[in-house]
PDB file of C-alpha atoms and ligand atoms in Angstrom:
ATOM      1  CA  UNK A 270     101.359 -25.759-115.217  1.00  0.00           C
ATOM      2  CA  UNK A 271     101.266 -27.923-112.502  1.00  0.00           C
ATOM      3  CA  UNK A 272     105.172 -25.754-111.188  1.00  0.00           C
ATOM      4  CA  UNK A 273     104.432 -22.476-112.487  1.00  0.00           C
ATOM      5  CA  UNK A 274     104.085 -21.417-108.512  1.00  0.00           C
ATOM      6  CA  UNK A 275     108.142 -21.993-109.230  1.00  0.00           C
ATOM      7  CA  UNK A 276     109.327 -21.621-112.178  1.00  0.00           C
ATOM      8  CA  UNK A 277     109.982 -17.782-111.883  1.00  0.00           C
ATOM      9  CA  UNK A 278     111.770 -17.424-108.486  1.00  0.00           C
ATOM     10  CA  UNK A 279     115.030 -16.717-107.698  1.00  0.00           C
ATOM     11  CA  UNK A 280     117.442 -17.432-105.287  1.00  0.00           C
ATOM     12  CA  UNK A 281     120.765 -15.824-105.430  1.00  0.00           C
ATOM     13  CA  UNK A 282     124.460 -17.013-104.145  1.00  0.00           C
ATOM     14  CA  UNK A 283     124.842 -14.043-101.826  1.00  0.00           C
ATOM     15  CA  UNK A 284     121.639 -15.991-100.780  1.00  0.00           C
ATOM     16  CA  UNK A 285     123.593 -18.913-100.509  1.00  0.00           C
ATOM     17  CA  UNK A 286     125.868 -18.044 -98.938  1.00  0.00           C
ATOM     18  CA  UNK A 287     124.218 -16.444 -96.231  1.00  0.00           C
ATOM     19  CA  UNK A 288     122.352 -19.725 -95.478  1.00  0.00           C
ATOM     20  CA  UNK A 289     125.625 -20.773 -94.713  1.00  0.00           C
ATOM     21  CA  UNK A 290     126.878 -18.267 -93.020  1.00  0.00           C
ATOM     22  CA  UNK A 291     123.924 -18.356 -91.460  1.00  0.00           C
ATOM     23  CA  UNK A 292     124.244 -21.973 -90.190  1.00  0.00           C
ATOM     24  CA  UNK A 293     119.943 -22.455 -92.503  1.00  0.00           C
ATOM     25  CA  UNK A 294     121.296 -25.584 -93.379  1.00  0.00           C
ATOM     26  CA  UNK A 295     118.276 -27.921 -92.909  1.00  0.00           C
ATOM     27  CA  UNK A 296     119.062 -29.935 -96.097  1.00  0.00           C
ATOM     28  CA  UNK A 297     122.425 -31.012 -94.478  1.00  0.00           C
ATOM     29  CA  UNK A 298     122.263 -34.604 -93.303  1.00  0.00           C
ATOM     30  CA  UNK A 299     124.918 -35.801 -91.075  1.00  0.00           C
ATOM     31  CA  UNK A 300     124.460 -40.182 -92.638  1.00  0.00           C
ATOM     32  CA  UNK A 301     124.925 -41.416 -95.317  1.00  0.00           C
ATOM     33  CA  UNK A 302     121.677 -40.538 -97.972  1.00  0.00           C
ATOM     34  CA  UNK A 303     120.316 -44.161 -97.458  1.00  0.00           C
ATOM     35  CA  UNK A 304     119.510 -43.848-101.670  1.00  0.00           C
ATOM     36  CA  UNK A 305     123.221 -44.101-101.785  1.00  0.00           C
ATOM     37  CA  UNK A 306     123.833 -47.367-100.022  1.00  0.00           C
ATOM     38  CA  UNK A 307     120.532 -48.462-101.381  1.00  0.00           C
ATOM     39  CA  UNK A 308     121.245 -47.688-105.362  1.00  0.00           C
ATOM     40  CA  UNK A 309     125.707 -47.578-104.725  1.00  0.00           C
ATOM     41  CA  UNK A 310     125.148 -50.517-106.418  1.00  0.00           C
ATOM     42  CA  UNK A 311     123.787 -48.846-109.629  1.00  0.00           C
ATOM     43  CA  UNK A 312     126.669 -45.751-110.058  1.00  0.00           C
ATOM     44  CA  UNK A 313     129.630 -48.199-109.529  1.00  0.00           C
ATOM     45  CA  UNK A 314     128.756 -50.987-111.560  1.00  0.00           C
ATOM     46  CA  UNK A 315     130.382 -53.554-110.736  1.00  0.00           C
ATOM     47  CA  UNK A 316     133.826 -51.235-111.106  1.00  0.00           C
ATOM     48  CA  UNK A 317     136.431 -49.334-109.001  1.00  0.00           C
ATOM     49  CA  UNK A 318     138.455 -45.892-108.770  1.00  0.00           C
ATOM     50  CA  UNK A 319     136.480 -44.258-110.358  1.00  0.00           C
ATOM     51  CA  UNK A 320     135.506 -40.362-110.871  1.00  0.00           C
ATOM     52  CA  UNK A 321     132.604 -39.567-109.328  1.00  0.00           C
ATOM     53  CA  UNK A 322     130.775 -35.238-109.647  1.00  0.00           C
ATOM     54  CA  UNK A 323     128.867 -34.079-106.059  1.00  0.00           C
ATOM     55  CA  UNK A 324     127.691 -30.933-107.945  1.00  0.00           C
ATOM     56  CA  UNK A 325     125.959 -28.153-105.563  1.00  0.00           C
ATOM     57  CA  UNK A 326     127.968 -30.209-103.085  1.00  0.00           C
ATOM     58  CA  UNK A 327     127.728 -28.436 -99.730  1.00  0.00           C
ATOM     59  CA  UNK A 328     129.615 -30.052 -97.331  1.00  0.00           C
ATOM     60  CA  UNK A 329     127.973 -33.905 -97.730  1.00  0.00           C
ATOM     61  CA  UNK A 330     129.997 -36.985 -95.620  1.00  0.00           C
ATOM     62  CA  UNK A 331     129.009 -38.713 -98.328  1.00  0.00           C
ATOM     63  CA  UNK A 332     132.406 -37.680-100.435  1.00  0.00           C
ATOM     64  CA  UNK A 333     134.763 -38.832 -97.459  1.00  0.00           C
ATOM     65  CA  UNK A 334     132.530 -41.816 -98.242  1.00  0.00           C
ATOM     66  CA  UNK A 335     133.232 -42.606-101.401  1.00  0.00           C
ATOM     67  CA  UNK A 336     136.383 -41.259-101.225  1.00  0.00           C
ATOM     68  CA  UNK A 337     136.966 -43.882 -98.105  1.00  0.00           C
ATOM     69  CA  UNK A 338     135.982 -46.539-101.002  1.00  0.00           C
ATOM     70  CA  UNK A 339     138.971 -45.497-103.240  1.00  0.00           C
ATOM     71  CA  UNK A 340     137.196 -43.585-104.976  1.00  0.00           C
ATOM     72  CA  UNK A 341     137.909 -40.601-106.982  1.00  0.00           C
ATOM     73  CA  UNK A 342     135.584 -37.004-105.864  1.00  0.00           C
ATOM     74  CA  UNK A 343     135.043 -34.199-107.073  1.00  0.00           C
ATOM     75  CA  UNK A 344     133.092 -31.558-105.323  1.00  0.00           C
ATOM     76  CA  UNK A 345     131.857 -28.131-106.874  1.00  0.00           C
ATOM     77  CA  UNK A 346     130.196 -24.881-104.400  1.00  0.00           C
ATOM     78  CA  UNK A 347     129.568 -21.914-104.017  1.00  0.00           C
ATOM     79  CA  UNK A 348     130.678 -21.055 -99.876  1.00  0.00           C
ATOM     80  CA  UNK A 349     134.119 -21.275 -99.337  1.00  0.00           C
ATOM     81  CA  UNK A 350     132.711 -22.082 -95.563  1.00  0.00           C
ATOM     82  CA  UNK A 351     130.943 -25.895 -96.687  1.00  0.00           C
ATOM     83  CA  UNK A 352     134.362 -26.393 -97.984  1.00  0.00           C
ATOM     84  CA  UNK A 353     136.621 -25.538 -95.357  1.00  0.00           C
ATOM     85  CA  UNK A 354     133.928 -26.342 -92.099  1.00  0.00           C
ATOM     86  CA  UNK A 355     133.856 -29.864 -94.435  1.00  0.00           C
ATOM     87  CA  UNK A 356     137.632 -31.104 -94.385  1.00  0.00           C
ATOM     88  CA  UNK A 357     137.814 -29.741 -90.465  1.00  0.00           C
ATOM     89  CA  UNK A 358     134.576 -31.738 -89.927  1.00  0.00           C
ATOM     90  CA  UNK A 359     135.904 -35.145 -91.755  1.00  0.00           C
ATOM     91  CA  UNK A 360     139.067 -34.494 -89.775  1.00  0.00           C
ATOM     92  CA  UNK A 361     140.969 -34.197 -93.174  1.00  0.00           C
ATOM     93  CA  UNK A 362     144.260 -32.220 -93.830  1.00  0.00           C
ATOM     94  CA  UNK A 363     143.748 -30.046 -97.033  1.00  0.00           C
ATOM     95  CA  UNK A 364     145.472 -27.598 -99.233  1.00  0.00           C
ATOM     96  CA  UNK A 365     143.515 -24.596-101.194  1.00  0.00           C
ATOM     97  CA  UNK A 366     145.485 -23.297-104.436  1.00  0.00           C
ATOM     98  CA  UNK A 367     143.046 -20.837-106.861  1.00  0.00           C
ATOM     99  CA  UNK A 368     142.245 -22.359-110.218  1.00  0.00           C
ATOM    100  CA  UNK A 369     143.982 -20.619-113.453  1.00  0.00           C
ATOM    101  CA  UNK A 370     141.188 -20.520-115.850  1.00  0.00           C
ATOM    102  CA  UNK A 371     138.473 -18.866-113.393  1.00  0.00           C
ATOM    103  CA  UNK A 372     139.272 -16.093-112.037  1.00  0.00           C
ATOM    104  CA  UNK A 373     138.185 -15.932-107.938  1.00  0.00           C
ATOM    105  CA  UNK A 374     137.685 -19.195-108.408  1.00  0.00           C
ATOM    106  CA  UNK A 375     139.636 -22.530-105.591  1.00  0.00           C
ATOM    107  CA  UNK A 376     140.648 -26.161-105.884  1.00  0.00           C
ATOM    108  CA  UNK A 377     140.864 -27.377-101.465  1.00  0.00           C
ATOM    109  CA  UNK A 378     141.670 -30.372-101.699  1.00  0.00           C
ATOM    110  CA  UNK A 379     142.878 -33.321 -99.692  1.00  0.00           C
ATOM    111  CA  UNK A 380     146.567 -33.885 -98.933  1.00  0.00           C
ATOM    112  CA  UNK A 381     145.602 -37.488-100.013  1.00  0.00           C
ATOM    113  CA  UNK A 382     144.529 -36.644-103.153  1.00  0.00           C
ATOM    114  CA  UNK A 383     141.090 -37.768-103.787  1.00  0.00           C
ATOM    115  CA  UNK A 384     139.111 -35.313-102.716  1.00  0.00           C
ATOM    116  CA  UNK A 385     139.321 -31.820-104.495  1.00  0.00           C
ATOM    117  CA  UNK A 386     136.568 -29.544-104.130  1.00  0.00           C
ATOM    118  CA  UNK A 387     135.860 -26.474-105.985  1.00  0.00           C
ATOM    119  CA  UNK A 388     135.086 -22.852-104.313  1.00  0.00           C
ATOM    120  CA  UNK A 389     132.898 -21.011-107.671  1.00  0.00           C
ATOM    121  CA  UNK A 390     130.084 -21.669-109.613  1.00  0.00           C
ATOM    122  CA  UNK A 391     129.080 -25.154-111.640  1.00  0.00           C
ATOM    123  CA  UNK A 392     128.303 -23.184-114.641  1.00  0.00           C
ATOM    124  CA  UNK A 393     132.104 -21.728-114.297  1.00  0.00           C
ATOM    125  CA  UNK A 394     133.464 -25.507-115.119  1.00  0.00           C
ATOM    126  CA  UNK A 395     133.865 -27.262-117.820  1.00  0.00           C
ATOM    127  CA  UNK A 396     135.632 -30.321-118.788  1.00  0.00           C
ATOM    128  CA  UNK A 397     138.257 -28.682-120.064  1.00  0.00           C
ATOM    129  CA  UNK A 398     139.214 -28.315-116.137  1.00  0.00           C
ATOM    130  CA  UNK A 399     137.400 -30.768-114.187  1.00  0.00           C
ATOM    131  CA  UNK A 400     137.570 -33.750-116.908  1.00  0.00           C
ATOM    132  CA  UNK A 401     135.267 -35.518-116.470  1.00  0.00           C
ATOM    133  CA  UNK A 402     133.835 -38.170-114.939  1.00  0.00           C
ATOM    134  CA  UNK A 403     132.544 -42.284-114.675  1.00  0.00           C
ATOM    135  CA  UNK A 404     129.416 -41.319-111.766  1.00  0.00           C
ATOM    136  CA  UNK A 405     127.473 -38.935-110.389  1.00  0.00           C
ATOM    137  CA  UNK A 406     126.004 -37.827-107.376  1.00  0.00           C
ATOM    138  CA  UNK A 407     122.868 -35.035-107.138  1.00  0.00           C
ATOM    139  CA  UNK A 408     121.798 -34.193-104.339  1.00  0.00           C
ATOM    140  CA  UNK A 409     119.590 -31.571-103.339  1.00  0.00           C
ATOM    141  CA  UNK A 410     121.194 -30.084-106.156  1.00  0.00           C
ATOM    142  CA  UNK A 411     119.382 -30.241-109.721  1.00  0.00           C
ATOM    143  CA  UNK A 412     116.140 -29.871-106.976  1.00  0.00           C
ATOM    144  CA  UNK A 413     118.991 -26.426-105.643  1.00  0.00           C
ATOM    145  CA  UNK A 414     119.181 -25.067-109.233  1.00  0.00           C
ATOM    146  CA  UNK A 415     116.057 -22.597-110.092  1.00  0.00           C
ATOM    147  CA  UNK A 416     114.450 -22.987-112.233  1.00  0.00           C
ATOM    148  CA  UNK A 417     115.085 -20.968-114.698  1.00  0.00           C
ATOM    149  CA  UNK A 418     118.730 -22.328-115.894  1.00  0.00           C
ATOM    150  CA  UNK A 419     118.018 -25.780-115.518  1.00  0.00           C
ATOM    151  CA  UNK A 420     118.211 -26.778-118.476  1.00  0.00           C
ATOM    152  CA  UNK A 421     121.209 -25.366-118.523  1.00  0.00           C
ATOM    153  CA  UNK A 422     122.411 -27.625-115.339  1.00  0.00           C
ATOM    154  CA  UNK A 423     121.553 -30.854-117.500  1.00  0.00           C
ATOM    155  CA  UNK A 424     123.649 -29.361-120.452  1.00  0.00           C
ATOM    156  CA  UNK A 425     126.218 -28.765-118.274  1.00  0.00           C
ATOM    157  CA  UNK A 426     126.431 -32.133-116.386  1.00  0.00           C
ATOM    158  CA  UNK A 427     125.331 -33.967-119.772  1.00  0.00           C
ATOM    159  CA  UNK A 428     129.045 -33.426-121.140  1.00  0.00           C
ATOM    160  CA  UNK A 429     130.844 -33.567-117.318  1.00  0.00           C
ATOM    161  CA  UNK A 430     129.484 -37.141-117.994  1.00  0.00           C
ATOM    162  CA  UNK A 431     132.731 -39.873-119.772  1.00  0.00           C
ATOM    163  CA  UNK A 432     130.488 -42.304-122.096  1.00  0.00           C
ATOM    164  CA  UNK A 433     130.146 -45.407-120.138  1.00  0.00           C
ATOM    165  CA  UNK A 434     128.991 -43.144-116.680  1.00  0.00           C
ATOM    166  CA  UNK A 435     125.975 -43.669-113.852  1.00  0.00           C
ATOM    167  CA  UNK A 436     123.392 -40.109-112.371  1.00  0.00           C
ATOM    168  CA  UNK A 437     121.966 -40.811-109.277  1.00  0.00           C
ATOM    169  CA  UNK A 438     119.711 -38.266-108.969  1.00  0.00           C
ATOM    170  CA  UNK A 439     117.465 -37.461-105.767  1.00  0.00           C
ATOM    171  CA  UNK A 440     114.377 -35.335-106.496  1.00  0.00           C
ATOM    172  CA  UNK A 441     111.711 -34.476-104.183  1.00  0.00           C
ATOM    173  CA  UNK A 442     107.935 -34.976-104.376  1.00  0.00           C
ATOM    174  CA  UNK A 443     105.103 -32.664-103.117  1.00  0.00           C
ATOM    175  CA  UNK A 444     102.847 -29.874-103.896  1.00  0.00           C
ATOM    176  CA  UNK A 445     104.179 -26.716-104.965  1.00  0.00           C
ATOM    177  CA  UNK A 446     102.364 -24.184-103.954  1.00  0.00           C
ATOM    178  CA  UNK A 447     102.546 -24.921-100.810  1.00  0.00           C
ATOM    179  CA  UNK A 448     106.306 -24.444-100.744  1.00  0.00           C
ATOM    180  CA  UNK A 449     108.228 -21.845-102.161  1.00  0.00           C
ATOM    181  CA  UNK A 450     112.025 -23.780-103.023  1.00  0.00           C
ATOM    182  CA  UNK A 451     114.130 -24.804-102.480  1.00  0.00           C
ATOM    183  CA  UNK A 452     114.012 -27.345-103.044  1.00  0.00           C
ATOM    184  CA  UNK A 453     112.823 -27.601-105.603  1.00  0.00           C
ATOM    185  CA  UNK A 454     109.579 -29.743-107.163  1.00  0.00           C
ATOM    186  CA  UNK A 455     110.963 -31.045-110.692  1.00  0.00           C
ATOM    187  CA  UNK A 456     108.610 -33.058-112.137  1.00  0.00           C
ATOM    188  CA  UNK A 457     109.425 -36.398-113.034  1.00  0.00           C
ATOM    189  CA  UNK A 458     107.839 -35.708-117.153  1.00  0.00           C
ATOM    190  CA  UNK A 459     110.824 -32.211-117.141  1.00  0.00           C
ATOM    191  CA  UNK A 460     113.190 -34.172-115.259  1.00  0.00           C
ATOM    192  CA  UNK A 461     112.458 -36.760-118.877  1.00  0.00           C
ATOM    193  CA  UNK A 462     112.637 -34.333-121.526  1.00  0.00           C
ATOM    194  CA  UNK A 463     115.420 -32.573-119.725  1.00  0.00           C
ATOM    195  CA  UNK A 464     117.766 -35.431-119.823  1.00  0.00           C
ATOM    196  CA  UNK A 465     116.701 -37.041-123.053  1.00  0.00           C
TER     197      UNK A 465
HETATM  198  N1  SAH B 514     124.005 -31.391-102.243  1.00  0.00           N
HETATM  199  C1  SAH B 514     124.834 -30.857-100.966  1.00  0.00           C
HETATM  200  C2  SAH B 514     124.383 -29.719-100.125  1.00  0.00           C
HETATM  201  C3  SAH B 514     122.782 -28.728-101.138  1.00  0.00           C
HETATM  202  S1  SAH B 514     122.220 -27.141-100.783  1.00  0.00           S
HETATM  203  C4  SAH B 514     123.675 -31.709 -99.929  1.00  0.00           C
HETATM  204  O1  SAH B 514     123.089 -32.380-100.498  1.00  0.00           O
HETATM  205  O2  SAH B 514     123.871 -32.296 -98.787  1.00  0.00           O
HETATM  206  C5  SAH B 514     122.540 -26.786-102.072  1.00  0.00           C
HETATM  207  C6  SAH B 514     123.961 -26.146-102.619  1.00  0.00           C
HETATM  208  O3  SAH B 514     124.852 -25.819-103.663  1.00  0.00           O
HETATM  209  C7  SAH B 514     124.703 -24.859-101.193  1.00  0.00           C
HETATM  210  O4  SAH B 514     125.492 -25.844-100.183  1.00  0.00           O
HETATM  211  C8  SAH B 514     124.340 -24.070-102.075  1.00  0.00           C
HETATM  212  O5  SAH B 514     125.926 -22.665-101.306  1.00  0.00           O
HETATM  213  C9  SAH B 514     125.174 -24.277-103.703  1.00  0.00           C
HETATM  214  N2  SAH B 514     125.372 -23.994-103.856  1.00  0.00           N
HETATM  215  C10 SAH B 514     124.125 -22.735-105.468  1.00  0.00           C
HETATM  216  N3  SAH B 514     124.021 -22.680-106.459  1.00  0.00           N
HETATM  217  C11 SAH B 514     125.348 -22.752-106.178  1.00  0.00           C
HETATM  218  C12 SAH B 514     126.412 -22.862-108.223  1.00  0.00           C
HETATM  219  N4  SAH B 514     125.926 -22.064-109.249  1.00  0.00           N
HETATM  220  N5  SAH B 514     127.649 -23.483-108.402  1.00  0.00           N
HETATM  221  C13 SAH B 514     127.969 -24.223-107.167  1.00  0.00           C
HETATM  222  N6  SAH B 514     127.240 -24.950-105.303  1.00  0.00           N
HETATM  223  C14 SAH B 514     126.402 -23.489-105.402  1.00  0.00           C
END
């Protein structure tokens, strides 16, 4: 297929932690993503006080931006450094506690209570732990998931959605033979079959 050169590539959690440690985080942007600004109305759909999920959240500045608008933000990220950097860089006091259902996992929560970030693999989460969401901001998430894990990732995401929810997905379009990823190239046809 046109993505054949990427389908067997695996980036381990350890490699992600190393990227954070080395500062190889070119994916992080200091400004709110222009596509989130453009499609905010689609995400909110006239609603306020939403629960919004950030899969593979890194230290995305959009989490503070949406929380400041009155929404409740939940994220998941394997790098503890990313999550601590988020709260420090955004000047948000936070507390830290274990997650009883997930061995080794920690939850970092803003003292104001409206941002909760889980430090664990997304595959450890379920709706019984984090509840369901009205909205998802998926940027640098599906495209960062190993190609072999895409179906598992999307199936899990679907279980985390409320009946009436909006899912904003950012992908990147390029020739997958010219770059090994991540971000991986996920063709539109595959997105349609993954999400149904
Ligand atoms: N969405 C963020 C970060 C994108 S980079 C942004 O827009 O800036 C992808 C992130 O996913 C990295 O921070 C990496 O540490 C994290 N990650 C990779 N695999 C993960 C997994 N299985 N569970 C949770 N986080 C993961």
